[in-house]
Structure formats: C-alpha cells, structure tokens
XYZ file of C-alpha atoms in Angstrom:
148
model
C 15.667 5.252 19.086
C 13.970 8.213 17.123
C 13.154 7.604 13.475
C 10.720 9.004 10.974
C 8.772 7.064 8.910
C 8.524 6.830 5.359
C 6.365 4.316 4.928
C 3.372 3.469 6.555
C 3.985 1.082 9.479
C 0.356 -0.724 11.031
C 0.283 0.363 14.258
C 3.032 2.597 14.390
C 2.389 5.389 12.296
C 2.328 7.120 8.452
C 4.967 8.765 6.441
C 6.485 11.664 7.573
C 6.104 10.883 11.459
C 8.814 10.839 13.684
C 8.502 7.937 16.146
C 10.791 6.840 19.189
C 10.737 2.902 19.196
C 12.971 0.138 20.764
C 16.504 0.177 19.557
C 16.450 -3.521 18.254
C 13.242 -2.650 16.077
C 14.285 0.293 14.513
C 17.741 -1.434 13.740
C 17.105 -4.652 12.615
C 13.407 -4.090 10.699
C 12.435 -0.768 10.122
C 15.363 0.847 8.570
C 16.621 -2.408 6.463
C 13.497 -2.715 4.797
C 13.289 1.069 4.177
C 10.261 1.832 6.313
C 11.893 4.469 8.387
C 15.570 7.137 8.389
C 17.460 8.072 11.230
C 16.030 10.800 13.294
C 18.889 14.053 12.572
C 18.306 17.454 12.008
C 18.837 17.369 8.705
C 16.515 14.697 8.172
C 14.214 16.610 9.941
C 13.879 18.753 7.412
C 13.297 16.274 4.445
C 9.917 15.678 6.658
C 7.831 18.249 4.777
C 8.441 16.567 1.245
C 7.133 13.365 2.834
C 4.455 14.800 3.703
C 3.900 16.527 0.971
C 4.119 13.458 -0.833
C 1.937 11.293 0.715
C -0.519 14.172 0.423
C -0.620 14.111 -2.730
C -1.050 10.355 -3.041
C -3.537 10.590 -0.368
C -7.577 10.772 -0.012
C -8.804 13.701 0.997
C -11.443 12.888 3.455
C -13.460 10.288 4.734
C -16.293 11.046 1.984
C -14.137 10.991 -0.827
C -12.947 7.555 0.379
C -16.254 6.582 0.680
C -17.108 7.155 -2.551
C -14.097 5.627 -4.174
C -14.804 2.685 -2.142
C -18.153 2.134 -4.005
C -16.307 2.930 -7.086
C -14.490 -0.212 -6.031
C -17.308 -2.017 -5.028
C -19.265 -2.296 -7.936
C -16.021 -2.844 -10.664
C -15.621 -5.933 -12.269
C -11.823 -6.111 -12.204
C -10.347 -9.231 -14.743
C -6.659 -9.766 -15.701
C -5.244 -11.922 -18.224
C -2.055 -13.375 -17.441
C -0.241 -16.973 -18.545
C -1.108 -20.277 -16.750
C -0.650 -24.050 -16.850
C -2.919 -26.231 -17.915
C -3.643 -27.047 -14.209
C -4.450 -23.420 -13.652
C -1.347 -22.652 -11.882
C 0.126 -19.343 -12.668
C 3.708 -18.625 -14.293
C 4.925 -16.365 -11.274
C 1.968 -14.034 -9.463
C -0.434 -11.203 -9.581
C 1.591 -8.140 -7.694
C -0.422 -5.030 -6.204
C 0.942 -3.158 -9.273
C -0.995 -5.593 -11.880
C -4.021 -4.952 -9.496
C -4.231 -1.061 -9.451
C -3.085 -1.017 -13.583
C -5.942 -3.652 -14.009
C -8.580 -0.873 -12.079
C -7.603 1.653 -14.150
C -7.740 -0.236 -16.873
C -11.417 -1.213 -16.103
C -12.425 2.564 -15.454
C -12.158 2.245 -11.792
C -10.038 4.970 -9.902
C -6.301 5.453 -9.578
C -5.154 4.111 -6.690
C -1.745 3.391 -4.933
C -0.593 0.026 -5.479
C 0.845 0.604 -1.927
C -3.097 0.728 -0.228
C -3.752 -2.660 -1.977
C -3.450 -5.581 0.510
C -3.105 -9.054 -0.799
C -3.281 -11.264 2.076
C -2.734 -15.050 0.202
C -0.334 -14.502 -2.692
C -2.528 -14.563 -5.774
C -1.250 -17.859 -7.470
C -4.036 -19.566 -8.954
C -6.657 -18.995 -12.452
C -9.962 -17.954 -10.294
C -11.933 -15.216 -7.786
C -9.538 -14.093 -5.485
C -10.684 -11.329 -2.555
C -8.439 -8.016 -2.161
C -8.725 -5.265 -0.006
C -7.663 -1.567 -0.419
C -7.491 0.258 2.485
C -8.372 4.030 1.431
C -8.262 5.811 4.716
C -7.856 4.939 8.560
C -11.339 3.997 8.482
C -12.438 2.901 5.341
C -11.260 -0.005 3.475
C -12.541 -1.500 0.016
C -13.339 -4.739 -0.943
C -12.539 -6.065 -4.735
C -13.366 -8.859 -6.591
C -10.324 -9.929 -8.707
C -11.134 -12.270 -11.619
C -7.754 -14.068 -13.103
C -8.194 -15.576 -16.438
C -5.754 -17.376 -18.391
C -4.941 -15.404 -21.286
C-alpha cells in the first residue's frame, strides 16, 4: 500500500514522504490515527505544503539544534498545576503544558509534537522529558511540578 505521511512515524519516515508499507498497517494504524493519506495523484500534490510545513516548524541544522539543546539543558522548567493532598495530580501534564511552560521560562519555542513523555506525568515532583530536535540530537529537560 502507498501512503504519505503526515506525521512523523519512528522508523518509517517524516511528513511529507510517500512510503509503500503492508496493507494491514497502513489500514488499520496509520491512517485511523491520522499519521498517513492515501497515496493519489491528487494527494500527491498536497505533498509540497507538508513539507513546507514541517519546514517551517523544523530546525534548521544540526548546529542550531545543538544549540537549542543547551538552551534546554540549562532551563529550569516549573509548572503549577492542582494536586491532592497525597501529591496526586487532578488529570496530567500534556506535551502542550510542557512547551507553554519553556516559553514561559525564556527557553525556546518548540513543537509540543518533538516533546516525548515516556511515563505519563501524574505525580507533584522531578520528572525527566526528552525533546528530540533533529535525527540526531535530542534534549534532555528537567520538569519540576509543583502544586499550585
């Protein structure tokens, strides 16, 4: 089955690219969760505005992500949000608090869609987060949640 992407897929490939993958893949996962279209030619040409999309949302190079990584590094990113008295939170902290709470602390703008949480974020504490910035350079940030 041919698709293109328009989201980025680990492993598989970034917006914009047209892929050929198993039938039962592209049916069932990809294009129910919105990660990929039908391959047509008339899709074909909605190609360039994903890429020029995803350009714009995009780092540059590898230096520029470099930099913004140790941006990243050295920020001191806290948000205040509503907890129990155990701690616990009311709900969870989403990649979208994360990137408003970097700006917010004079970090960079970054894509809530780069920002990988990888145990939901549940819990009054120092939670790890990682942003990956480019193929090869991924970020590290310390998220402080306070109850507020």
């Amino acid at each position: 089955m041919k698709l293109i992407l328009t989201n980025e897929v680990s492993g598989l490939g970034t917006p914009g690219d047209v892929v050929e993958v198993k039938d039962g893949y592209g049916r069932n996962y990809l294009i129910p969760r919105g990660y990929a279209m039908r391959w047509t030619r008339g899709a074909e040409k909605q190609i360039e505005t994903i890429r020029k999309a995803r350009d714009a949302r995009e780092i540059r190079d590898l230096g520029t992500a470099k930099e913004v990584a140790g941006q990243l590094g050295a920020l001191r990113v806290r948000l205040a949000t509503r907890a129990g008295e155990s701690g616990r939170l009311f709900g969870s902290i989403t990649t979208g608090d994360i990137a408003e709470a970097v700006k917010a602390a004079g970090g960079p703008i970054i894509d809530r869609r780069r920002i990988e949480i990888v145990n939901a974020i549940k819990s009054v504490g120092s939670h790890k987060v990682t942003v990956k910035l480019h193929p090869e350079v991924s970020a590290s940030i310390d998220v402080e949640v306070v109850a507020g």
